[in-house]
mmCIF file of C-alpha atoms and ligand atoms in Angstrom:
data_model
loop_
_atom_site.group_PDB
_atom_site.id
_atom_site.type_symbol
_atom_site.label_atom_id
_atom_site.label_comp_id
_atom_site.label_asym_id
_atom_site.label_seq_id
_atom_site.Cartn_x
_atom_site.Cartn_y
_atom_site.Cartn_z
ATOM 1 C CA MET A 22 -1.738 -12.801 37.705
ATOM 2 C CA GLU A 23 -1.654 -10.521 35.148
ATOM 3 C CA THR A 24 -3.654 -11.489 31.381
ATOM 4 C CA LYS A 25 -2.070 -9.762 28.533
ATOM 5 C CA LYS A 26 -4.701 -7.103 27.250
ATOM 6 C CA LYS A 27 -6.145 -7.814 23.353
ATOM 7 C CA ASP A 28 -5.281 -5.318 20.998
ATOM 8 C CA ILE A 29 -8.994 -3.608 20.718
ATOM 9 C CA ARG A 30 -8.729 -3.117 17.356
ATOM 10 C CA ALA A 31 -8.572 -6.652 16.618
ATOM 11 C CA LEU A 32 -11.987 -7.184 17.260
ATOM 12 C CA THR A 33 -14.562 -7.141 14.732
ATOM 13 C CA LYS A 34 -18.156 -4.918 15.556
ATOM 14 C CA GLU A 35 -19.372 -7.794 16.478
ATOM 15 C CA GLN A 36 -17.222 -9.240 18.678
ATOM 16 C CA LEU A 37 -17.490 -5.785 20.424
ATOM 17 C CA ARG A 38 -21.117 -5.967 20.823
ATOM 18 C CA GLY A 39 -20.496 -9.768 22.708
ATOM 19 C CA PHE A 40 -18.038 -8.335 25.119
ATOM 20 C CA PHE A 41 -20.312 -5.953 25.995
ATOM 21 C CA THR A 42 -23.618 -8.316 26.527
ATOM 22 C CA ASP A 43 -21.215 -11.053 28.114
ATOM 23 C CA GLN A 44 -20.395 -7.893 30.772
ATOM 24 C CA GLY A 45 -24.173 -7.657 31.056
ATOM 25 C CA ASP A 46 -24.063 -4.518 29.187
ATOM 26 C CA LYS A 47 -26.057 -3.232 25.863
ATOM 27 C CA ALA A 48 -24.876 -4.772 22.875
ATOM 28 C CA PHE A 49 -24.901 -0.845 21.256
ATOM 29 C CA ARG A 50 -21.926 0.171 23.682
ATOM 30 C CA GLY A 51 -20.423 -1.923 21.313
ATOM 31 C CA ASN A 52 -21.433 0.034 18.485
ATOM 32 C CA GLN A 53 -20.046 3.367 20.108
ATOM 33 C CA VAL A 54 -16.439 2.329 20.991
ATOM 34 C CA TYR A 55 -16.593 0.730 17.349
ATOM 35 C CA GLU A 56 -17.208 4.123 16.158
ATOM 36 C CA TRP A 57 -14.822 5.943 18.182
ATOM 37 C CA LEU A 58 -11.763 2.986 16.863
ATOM 38 C CA TRP A 59 -12.703 3.406 13.590
ATOM 39 C CA GLN A 60 -14.348 6.640 12.383
ATOM 40 C CA LYS A 61 -12.601 8.984 15.325
ATOM 41 C CA SER A 62 -9.578 7.070 15.367
ATOM 42 C CA ALA A 63 -9.212 7.230 19.104
ATOM 43 C CA HIS A 64 -6.064 6.784 20.466
ATOM 44 C CA SER A 65 -7.149 6.374 24.373
ATOM 45 C CA PHE A 66 -10.378 5.127 25.924
ATOM 46 C CA ASP A 67 -10.646 8.491 28.089
ATOM 47 C CA VAL A 68 -11.369 10.249 24.957
ATOM 48 C CA MET A 69 -14.681 8.143 24.794
ATOM 49 C CA THR A 70 -16.678 10.790 26.695
ATOM 50 C CA ASN A 71 -20.242 9.355 25.602
ATOM 51 C CA LEU A 72 -19.438 6.002 27.848
ATOM 52 C CA SER A 73 -19.523 6.412 31.645
ATOM 53 C CA LYS A 74 -16.128 6.612 33.333
ATOM 54 C CA ASP A 75 -17.035 2.520 34.860
ATOM 55 C CA THR A 76 -17.426 1.350 30.973
ATOM 56 C CA ARG A 77 -13.742 3.525 30.399
ATOM 57 C CA LYS A 78 -12.162 1.942 32.986
ATOM 58 C CA LEU A 79 -13.706 -2.091 32.001
ATOM 59 C CA LEU A 80 -12.503 -1.328 28.447
ATOM 60 C CA GLU A 81 -8.669 -0.149 29.881
ATOM 61 C CA GLU A 82 -8.813 -3.481 31.793
ATOM 62 C CA PHE A 83 -9.097 -5.738 28.696
ATOM 63 C CA PHE A 84 -7.895 -3.911 25.877
ATOM 64 C CA VAL A 85 -4.998 -2.122 24.532
ATOM 65 C CA ILE A 86 -5.542 0.437 21.498
ATOM 66 C CA ASN A 87 -1.804 0.025 19.643
ATOM 67 C CA HIS A 88 -1.782 2.850 17.665
ATOM 68 C CA ILE A 89 0.891 4.162 15.578
ATOM 69 C CA ARG A 90 3.099 7.172 16.065
ATOM 70 C CA VAL A 91 4.472 9.560 13.659
ATOM 71 C CA ASP A 92 7.584 9.319 15.099
ATOM 72 C CA GLN A 93 9.516 12.121 12.165
ATOM 73 C CA MET A 94 8.006 13.543 9.472
ATOM 74 C CA GLN A 95 10.211 15.370 6.792
ATOM 75 C CA ARG A 96 8.769 17.669 4.200
ATOM 76 C CA SER A 97 10.109 17.453 0.548
ATOM 77 C CA LYS A 98 10.950 20.639 -1.304
ATOM 78 C CA ASP A 99 8.502 19.655 -3.986
ATOM 79 C CA GLY A 100 5.989 19.588 -0.808
ATOM 80 C CA THR A 101 5.695 15.518 -0.496
ATOM 81 C CA ILE A 102 5.555 14.330 3.214
ATOM 82 C CA LYS A 103 7.714 11.289 4.467
ATOM 83 C CA ASN A 104 5.985 9.631 7.942
ATOM 84 C CA ALA A 105 8.837 7.756 9.727
ATOM 85 C CA VAL A 106 5.748 5.308 11.837
ATOM 86 C CA ARG A 107 6.534 3.897 14.885
ATOM 87 C CA LEU A 108 4.830 0.708 15.464
ATOM 88 C CA HIS A 109 3.650 -0.769 19.036
ATOM 89 C CA ASP A 110 6.088 -3.170 19.378
ATOM 90 C CA GLY A 111 9.184 -0.746 18.676
ATOM 91 C CA LEU A 112 9.398 -1.247 14.696
ATOM 92 C CA VAL A 113 9.392 1.306 12.047
ATOM 93 C CA VAL A 114 8.011 1.465 8.392
ATOM 94 C CA GLU A 115 7.438 4.803 6.417
ATOM 95 C CA SER A 116 4.586 6.122 4.154
ATOM 96 C CA VAL A 117 4.280 9.358 2.143
ATOM 97 C CA LEU A 118 2.117 11.790 1.471
ATOM 98 C CA ILE A 119 2.320 12.923 -2.533
ATOM 99 C CA PRO A 120 0.381 16.526 -3.463
ATOM 100 C CA THR A 121 -0.051 17.274 -6.817
ATOM 101 C CA ALA A 122 -2.453 20.015 -7.995
ATOM 102 C CA ASN A 123 -5.664 18.432 -7.786
ATOM 103 C CA ARG A 124 -4.863 15.518 -5.889
ATOM 104 C CA THR A 125 -3.309 14.254 -2.577
ATOM 105 C CA THR A 126 -1.888 10.470 -2.680
ATOM 106 C CA ALA A 127 -0.613 8.363 0.404
ATOM 107 C CA CYS A 128 1.490 5.736 -0.572
ATOM 108 C CA VAL A 129 1.342 3.009 2.349
ATOM 109 C CA SER A 130 3.270 0.066 3.562
ATOM 110 C CA SER A 131 1.955 -3.151 4.193
ATOM 111 C CA GLN A 132 5.303 -5.169 5.550
ATOM 112 C CA VAL A 133 7.827 -4.426 7.907
ATOM 113 C CA GLY A 134 10.755 -5.173 5.307
ATOM 114 C CA CYS A 135 10.340 -7.374 2.187
ATOM 115 C CA SER A 136 10.906 -11.158 1.662
ATOM 116 C CA LEU A 137 11.588 -9.844 -1.897
ATOM 117 C CA ASP A 138 14.800 -9.154 -3.461
ATOM 118 C CA CYS A 139 14.341 -6.591 -5.689
ATOM 119 C CA LYS A 140 17.724 -5.254 -6.984
ATOM 120 C CA PHE A 141 17.009 -1.831 -7.660
ATOM 121 C CA CYS A 142 14.984 -1.568 -4.341
ATOM 122 C CA ALA A 143 15.965 0.403 -1.068
ATOM 123 C CA THR A 144 13.110 -1.454 0.884
ATOM 124 C CA ALA A 145 14.798 -5.148 -0.235
ATOM 125 C CA ARG A 146 17.747 -4.586 2.104
ATOM 126 C CA LEU A 147 15.565 -4.326 5.095
ATOM 127 C CA LYS A 148 14.543 -8.251 5.421
ATOM 128 C CA ARG A 149 11.070 -8.946 6.285
ATOM 129 C CA MET A 150 10.366 -8.754 9.840
ATOM 130 C CA ARG A 151 6.619 -8.891 10.039
ATOM 131 C CA ASN A 152 3.182 -8.339 8.263
ATOM 132 C CA LEU A 153 1.875 -4.641 9.357
ATOM 133 C CA ASN A 154 -2.032 -5.943 10.854
ATOM 134 C CA PRO A 155 -4.995 -4.212 9.076
ATOM 135 C CA ASP A 156 -5.517 -0.896 11.709
ATOM 136 C CA GLU A 157 -1.366 -0.343 11.442
ATOM 137 C CA ILE A 158 -1.924 -0.273 7.566
ATOM 138 C CA TYR A 159 -5.493 2.170 8.321
ATOM 139 C CA ASP A 160 -3.714 4.178 10.626
ATOM 140 C CA GLN A 161 -1.284 5.243 8.040
ATOM 141 C CA VAL A 162 -3.874 6.235 5.839
ATOM 142 C CA VAL A 163 -5.457 8.134 8.597
ATOM 143 C CA ALA A 164 -2.350 10.170 9.614
ATOM 144 C CA ILE A 165 -1.812 11.136 5.942
ATOM 145 C CA ASP A 166 -5.335 12.388 5.733
ATOM 146 C CA ASN A 167 -4.553 14.471 8.922
ATOM 147 C CA GLU A 168 -1.906 16.152 6.584
ATOM 148 C CA SER A 169 -3.563 16.470 3.867
ATOM 149 C CA ARG A 170 -6.260 18.405 5.575
ATOM 150 C CA LEU A 171 -3.695 20.321 7.529
ATOM 151 C CA TYR A 172 -0.944 21.268 4.557
ATOM 152 C CA PHE A 173 -3.169 21.439 1.660
ATOM 153 C CA ASP A 174 -6.521 21.942 2.965
ATOM 154 C CA ARG A 175 -8.284 19.204 1.440
ATOM 155 C CA PRO A 176 -8.882 15.576 2.067
ATOM 156 C CA LEU A 177 -6.670 12.212 1.048
ATOM 157 C CA SER A 178 -8.126 11.397 -2.340
ATOM 158 C CA ASN A 179 -6.242 8.459 -3.337
ATOM 159 C CA ILE A 180 -4.035 5.568 -1.867
ATOM 160 C CA VAL A 181 -1.458 3.490 -3.386
ATOM 161 C CA PHE A 182 -0.001 0.586 -1.769
ATOM 162 C CA MET A 183 3.546 0.698 -3.129
ATOM 163 C CA GLY A 184 5.320 1.262 -0.005
ATOM 164 C CA MET A 185 7.563 -0.903 1.953
ATOM 165 C CA GLY A 186 6.544 -4.704 1.331
ATOM 166 C CA GLU A 187 4.774 -6.936 -0.812
ATOM 167 C CA PRO A 188 1.012 -6.647 -0.040
ATOM 168 C CA LEU A 189 0.050 -9.792 -1.941
ATOM 169 C CA MET A 190 2.156 -11.517 0.552
ATOM 170 C CA ASN A 191 -0.120 -9.676 3.445
ATOM 171 C CA TYR A 192 -3.147 -10.301 1.095
ATOM 172 C CA ASN A 193 -5.878 -10.890 4.514
ATOM 173 C CA ASN A 194 -4.768 -7.798 6.724
ATOM 174 C CA VAL A 195 -4.760 -5.543 3.205
ATOM 175 C CA LEU A 196 -8.036 -6.643 2.456
ATOM 176 C CA LYS A 197 -9.227 -5.884 6.326
ATOM 177 C CA ALA A 198 -7.612 -2.588 6.112
ATOM 178 C CA ILE A 199 -9.047 -1.663 2.629
ATOM 179 C CA ASP A 200 -12.105 -2.778 4.027
ATOM 180 C CA LYS A 201 -11.931 -0.360 7.035
ATOM 181 C CA ILE A 202 -10.894 2.586 4.707
ATOM 182 C CA THR A 203 -13.818 1.818 2.131
ATOM 183 C CA SER A 204 -16.436 1.166 4.751
ATOM 184 C CA PRO A 205 -19.295 4.041 5.718
ATOM 185 C CA THR A 206 -17.792 3.338 9.298
ATOM 186 C CA GLY A 207 -14.227 4.562 8.814
ATOM 187 C CA LEU A 208 -12.809 6.679 6.083
ATOM 188 C CA GLY A 209 -15.626 5.826 3.520
ATOM 189 C CA MET A 210 -13.442 6.154 0.652
ATOM 190 C CA SER A 211 -14.259 4.814 -3.042
ATOM 191 C CA PRO A 212 -12.530 1.612 -3.858
ATOM 192 C CA ARG A 213 -12.054 3.218 -7.161
ATOM 193 C CA ARG A 214 -9.400 5.757 -5.617
ATOM 194 C CA ILE A 215 -7.203 2.408 -4.189
ATOM 195 C CA THR A 216 -4.363 0.461 -6.232
ATOM 196 C CA VAL A 217 -3.125 -2.219 -4.710
ATOM 197 C CA SER A 218 0.468 -2.340 -6.770
ATOM 198 C CA THR A 219 2.268 -5.746 -6.389
ATOM 199 C CA SER A 220 5.766 -7.675 -7.897
ATOM 200 C CA GLY A 221 3.088 -10.386 -9.552
ATOM 201 C CA VAL A 222 2.116 -13.284 -7.343
ATOM 202 C CA PRO A 223 0.043 -14.839 -9.495
ATOM 203 C CA LYS A 224 -1.652 -17.317 -7.624
ATOM 204 C CA MET A 225 -3.101 -14.149 -5.532
ATOM 205 C CA ILE A 226 -3.776 -11.957 -8.285
ATOM 206 C CA LYS A 227 -6.242 -15.177 -9.066
ATOM 207 C CA LYS A 228 -7.717 -14.457 -5.365
ATOM 208 C CA MET A 229 -8.107 -11.413 -6.015
ATOM 209 C CA ALA A 230 -10.351 -11.827 -8.941
ATOM 210 C CA ASP A 231 -12.081 -14.559 -7.448
ATOM 211 C CA ASP A 232 -12.536 -12.538 -4.273
ATOM 212 C CA GLY A 233 -14.550 -9.729 -6.342
ATOM 213 C CA VAL A 234 -12.238 -6.894 -5.314
ATOM 214 C CA ARG A 235 -13.393 -3.562 -6.450
ATOM 215 C CA PHE A 236 -9.726 -1.774 -5.775
ATOM 216 C CA ASN A 237 -7.692 -0.910 -9.160
ATOM 217 C CA LEU A 238 -4.676 -3.692 -9.973
ATOM 218 C CA ALA A 239 -0.686 -2.203 -10.636
ATOM 219 C CA VAL A 240 1.863 -4.730 -11.414
ATOM 220 C CA SER A 241 5.728 -3.866 -11.244
ATOM 221 C CA LEU A 242 6.848 -5.437 -14.584
ATOM 222 C CA HIS A 243 9.995 -3.614 -15.481
ATOM 223 C CA SER A 244 10.770 -6.410 -17.623
ATOM 224 C CA ALA A 245 8.629 -8.449 -20.022
ATOM 225 C CA ILE A 246 11.315 -10.652 -21.084
ATOM 226 C CA ASP A 247 12.028 -13.196 -18.157
ATOM 227 C CA GLU A 248 16.009 -13.525 -18.330
ATOM 228 C CA ILE A 249 16.304 -9.485 -17.721
ATOM 229 C CA ARG A 250 13.402 -9.580 -15.302
ATOM 230 C CA THR A 251 14.782 -12.482 -13.172
ATOM 231 C CA SER A 252 18.074 -10.436 -12.961
ATOM 232 C CA ILE A 253 16.352 -7.655 -11.511
ATOM 233 C CA MET A 254 13.586 -9.459 -9.566
ATOM 234 C CA PRO A 255 15.146 -12.984 -9.050
ATOM 235 C CA PHE A 256 11.694 -14.417 -7.448
ATOM 236 C CA ASN A 257 10.592 -14.098 -11.251
ATOM 237 C CA ALA A 258 12.602 -17.670 -11.255
ATOM 238 C CA THR A 259 9.918 -18.776 -9.386
ATOM 239 C CA PHE A 260 6.846 -16.483 -10.149
ATOM 240 C CA THR A 261 7.572 -16.339 -14.134
ATOM 241 C CA LEU A 262 6.185 -14.079 -16.866
ATOM 242 C CA THR A 263 3.940 -16.849 -18.151
ATOM 243 C CA ASP A 264 2.638 -17.449 -14.768
ATOM 244 C CA LEU A 265 2.102 -13.808 -14.184
ATOM 245 C CA ARG A 266 0.664 -13.117 -17.564
ATOM 246 C CA GLU A 267 -1.959 -15.974 -16.977
ATOM 247 C CA SER A 268 -2.872 -14.699 -13.854
ATOM 248 C CA LEU A 269 -3.657 -11.390 -15.555
ATOM 249 C CA GLN A 270 -5.814 -13.068 -18.224
ATOM 250 C CA TYR A 271 -7.843 -14.468 -15.234
ATOM 251 C CA TRP A 272 -8.333 -11.079 -13.693
ATOM 252 C CA TYR A 273 -9.379 -9.280 -16.337
ATOM 253 C CA ALA A 274 -11.528 -11.986 -17.953
ATOM 254 C CA ARG A 275 -13.407 -11.559 -14.169
ATOM 255 C CA THR A 276 -13.045 -8.139 -13.553
ATOM 256 C CA LYS A 277 -12.976 -6.669 -16.846
ATOM 257 C CA SER A 278 -10.576 -3.624 -15.148
ATOM 258 C CA ARG A 279 -7.520 -2.293 -17.187
ATOM 259 C CA ILE A 280 -4.299 -3.224 -15.934
ATOM 260 C CA THR A 281 -1.703 -0.546 -14.961
ATOM 261 C CA TYR A 282 1.913 -1.596 -15.159
ATOM 262 C CA GLU A 283 4.509 0.060 -13.293
ATOM 263 C CA TYR A 284 7.873 0.119 -15.291
ATOM 264 C CA VAL A 285 11.341 1.669 -14.923
ATOM 265 C CA VAL A 286 14.114 1.932 -17.478
ATOM 266 C CA TRP A 287 17.370 1.632 -16.627
ATOM 267 C CA GLU A 288 20.514 2.341 -18.878
ATOM 268 C CA GLY A 289 21.848 -0.903 -20.580
ATOM 269 C CA ILE A 290 19.107 -3.249 -18.429
ATOM 270 C CA ASN A 291 15.766 -2.578 -20.209
ATOM 271 C CA ASP A 292 16.334 0.220 -22.901
ATOM 272 C CA THR A 293 16.290 -1.127 -26.191
ATOM 273 C CA GLN A 294 13.909 -1.943 -28.783
ATOM 274 C CA LYS A 295 13.698 -5.202 -28.227
ATOM 275 C CA ASP A 296 12.672 -4.498 -24.334
ATOM 276 C CA VAL A 297 9.823 -2.199 -25.992
ATOM 277 C CA ASP A 298 8.494 -4.604 -28.534
ATOM 278 C CA ALA A 299 7.922 -7.679 -25.402
ATOM 279 C CA LEU A 300 6.441 -5.053 -23.438
ATOM 280 C CA VAL A 301 3.748 -4.356 -26.185
ATOM 281 C CA ASP A 302 3.028 -8.386 -26.754
ATOM 282 C CA PHE A 303 3.189 -8.907 -23.136
ATOM 283 C CA CYS A 304 0.151 -6.380 -22.313
ATOM 284 C CA LYS A 305 -1.966 -6.329 -25.271
ATOM 285 C CA PHE A 306 -4.381 -8.992 -24.662
ATOM 286 C CA ALA A 307 -6.195 -6.569 -22.199
ATOM 287 C CA PRO A 308 -6.966 -3.110 -22.042
ATOM 288 C CA SER A 309 -3.456 -1.792 -20.163
ATOM 289 C CA LYS A 310 -1.690 1.227 -19.191
ATOM 290 C CA VAL A 311 2.137 1.639 -18.275
ATOM 291 C CA ASN A 312 2.989 4.258 -16.045
ATOM 292 C CA LEU A 313 7.047 5.104 -16.643
ATOM 293 C CA ILE A 314 8.384 5.792 -13.563
ATOM 294 C CA GLU A 315 11.524 7.895 -13.108
ATOM 295 C CA TYR A 316 14.390 6.176 -11.328
ATOM 296 C CA ASN A 317 15.903 7.162 -8.162
ATOM 297 C CA PRO A 318 19.154 5.885 -7.491
ATOM 298 C CA ILE A 319 19.927 4.206 -4.060
ATOM 299 C CA ASP A 320 23.551 4.110 -2.612
ATOM 300 C CA ASP A 321 25.100 1.423 -4.813
ATOM 301 C CA GLY A 322 24.877 3.440 -8.432
ATOM 302 C CA LYS A 323 24.325 0.141 -10.402
ATOM 303 C CA PHE A 324 20.772 1.058 -11.672
ATOM 304 C CA ARG A 325 20.782 4.610 -13.169
ATOM 305 C CA GLN A 326 17.886 5.605 -15.459
ATOM 306 C CA ALA A 327 18.291 5.540 -18.916
ATOM 307 C CA SER A 328 18.143 8.116 -21.527
ATOM 308 C CA ASN A 329 15.096 10.605 -22.773
ATOM 309 C CA ALA A 330 15.689 9.074 -26.168
ATOM 310 C CA ALA A 331 14.963 5.490 -24.555
ATOM 311 C CA LEU A 332 11.955 6.498 -22.403
ATOM 312 C CA GLU A 333 10.946 8.293 -26.202
ATOM 313 C CA ARG A 334 11.086 5.335 -28.025
ATOM 314 C CA TYR A 335 8.887 3.462 -25.277
ATOM 315 C CA VAL A 336 6.123 6.636 -25.425
ATOM 316 C CA ASP A 337 5.834 6.313 -29.040
ATOM 317 C CA THR A 338 6.117 2.312 -29.471
ATOM 318 C CA LEU A 339 3.277 2.063 -27.105
ATOM 319 C CA GLU A 340 1.233 4.983 -28.079
ATOM 320 C CA GLN A 341 1.532 3.315 -31.877
ATOM 321 C CA ASN A 342 0.068 0.090 -30.255
ATOM 322 C CA GLY A 343 -2.866 1.836 -28.375
ATOM 323 C CA ILE A 344 -1.150 1.080 -25.015
ATOM 324 C CA VAL A 345 -1.994 4.161 -22.752
ATOM 325 C CA VAL A 346 1.085 5.377 -21.384
ATOM 326 C CA THR A 347 2.227 8.367 -18.569
ATOM 327 C CA VAL A 348 5.292 9.333 -17.747
ATOM 328 C CA ARG A 349 5.779 9.538 -14.054
ATOM 329 C CA ARG A 350 8.390 11.839 -12.357
ATOM 330 C CA SER A 351 9.423 11.016 -8.976
ATOM 331 C CA ARG A 352 8.549 13.000 -5.667
ATOM 332 C CA GLY A 353 10.202 13.612 -2.695
ATOM 333 C CA LYS A 354 13.680 12.687 -3.909
ATOM 334 C CA ASP A 355 15.471 14.799 -1.368
ATOM 335 C CA ILE A 356 13.857 13.016 1.340
ATOM 336 C CA ASP A 357 14.319 9.430 0.020
ATOM 337 C CA ALA A 358 10.803 9.348 -0.212
ATOM 338 C CA ALA A 359 10.902 8.517 -3.956
ATOM 339 C CA CYS A 360 10.223 4.993 -5.165
ATOM 340 C CA GLY A 361 12.378 2.191 -4.511
ATOM 341 C CA GLN A 362 13.855 4.410 -1.328
ATOM 342 C CA LEU A 363 12.324 3.968 1.381
ATOM 343 C CA ALA A 364 14.382 1.627 3.961
ATOM 344 C CA ASN A 365 14.076 3.619 7.419
ATOM 345 C CA LYS A 366 16.368 5.852 6.281
ATOM 346 C CA ARG A 367 16.833 8.984 8.807
HETATM 347 S S1 LIG B 424 10.163 -3.353 -4.978
HETATM 348 FE FE1 LIG B 424 8.429 -4.113 -3.442
HETATM 349 S S2 LIG B 424 8.082 -5.926 -3.837
HETATM 350 FE FE2 LIG B 424 10.142 -5.848 -4.167
HETATM 351 S S3 LIG B 424 11.610 -5.921 -2.733
HETATM 352 FE FE3 LIG B 424 11.125 -3.569 -2.974
HETATM 353 S S4 LIG B 424 8.798 -3.489 -1.626
HETATM 354 FE FE4 LIG B 424 9.651 -5.632 -1.729
#
């Protein structure tokens, strides 16, 4: 009877060492395999040339390497690259490489689809099918690192969890992936170069603070007025702004890390002085930065980018109140790779 092979990358280094000792071999073989899997991103056991043929055959018997495959790569006029990433079970997610003058950022997905229902987001139209495994998140980063070296002659410098899915709804796997990304036996990246962007799940923000994570936190806020936020992000009816703010206060008290807010200004939705004042009031309890992000319309055209005058009003008021503000032009619009546009549309 054929037994189902296990995904070898679900094993810790200790478990791999244990596998080899159980087979009457030396534990350090586990270290060698671990290095192939995580530092060298091996796609098959055949390439593990410092192992004997018999050892590779043994691995083949028990395990598979469920590697992702970049099915399609699209390049934007502005250099942005979008990968359609096929998972071992045939599902597809997207990740994006965003190049600027001095950095390359990977925007990665954490779930297939999303269970939240932000009205302005293309991903929300795909129902959540499953969480990504740590290795599937890790592989997206490795693929973008390789593309960055190939096309821009430099390694990947930053990672944002802003692709498909709500990362805090797949918290354990996101954390495990970040562990691998930052570990010297993985990619060795600094956690300060990683930002987890959440739509605001208060309980999980507190958990992150308790866990002492060292990466950055960004919150997709879009409105600091409950009624408006609920109309564009319906889960706000459950996770209200009061709860969100309280969790962020908790986060700041423990981490002393500045909080970044992602914020889109839409015409007729959140473009008045009242909206700006509410934002100032919401974020003044801790050092904050507001990224005003240019909006990329999705098909139905219900949401339209606000005027430059409205944006200026935000910038001026935030600056007058000592809040750091940047205006982010979106990248990769022509290939549907910009914020809010990821929807497996090819
Ligand atoms: S914006 Fe983020 S949390 Fe909201 S539906 Fe889209 S992917 Fe999900």
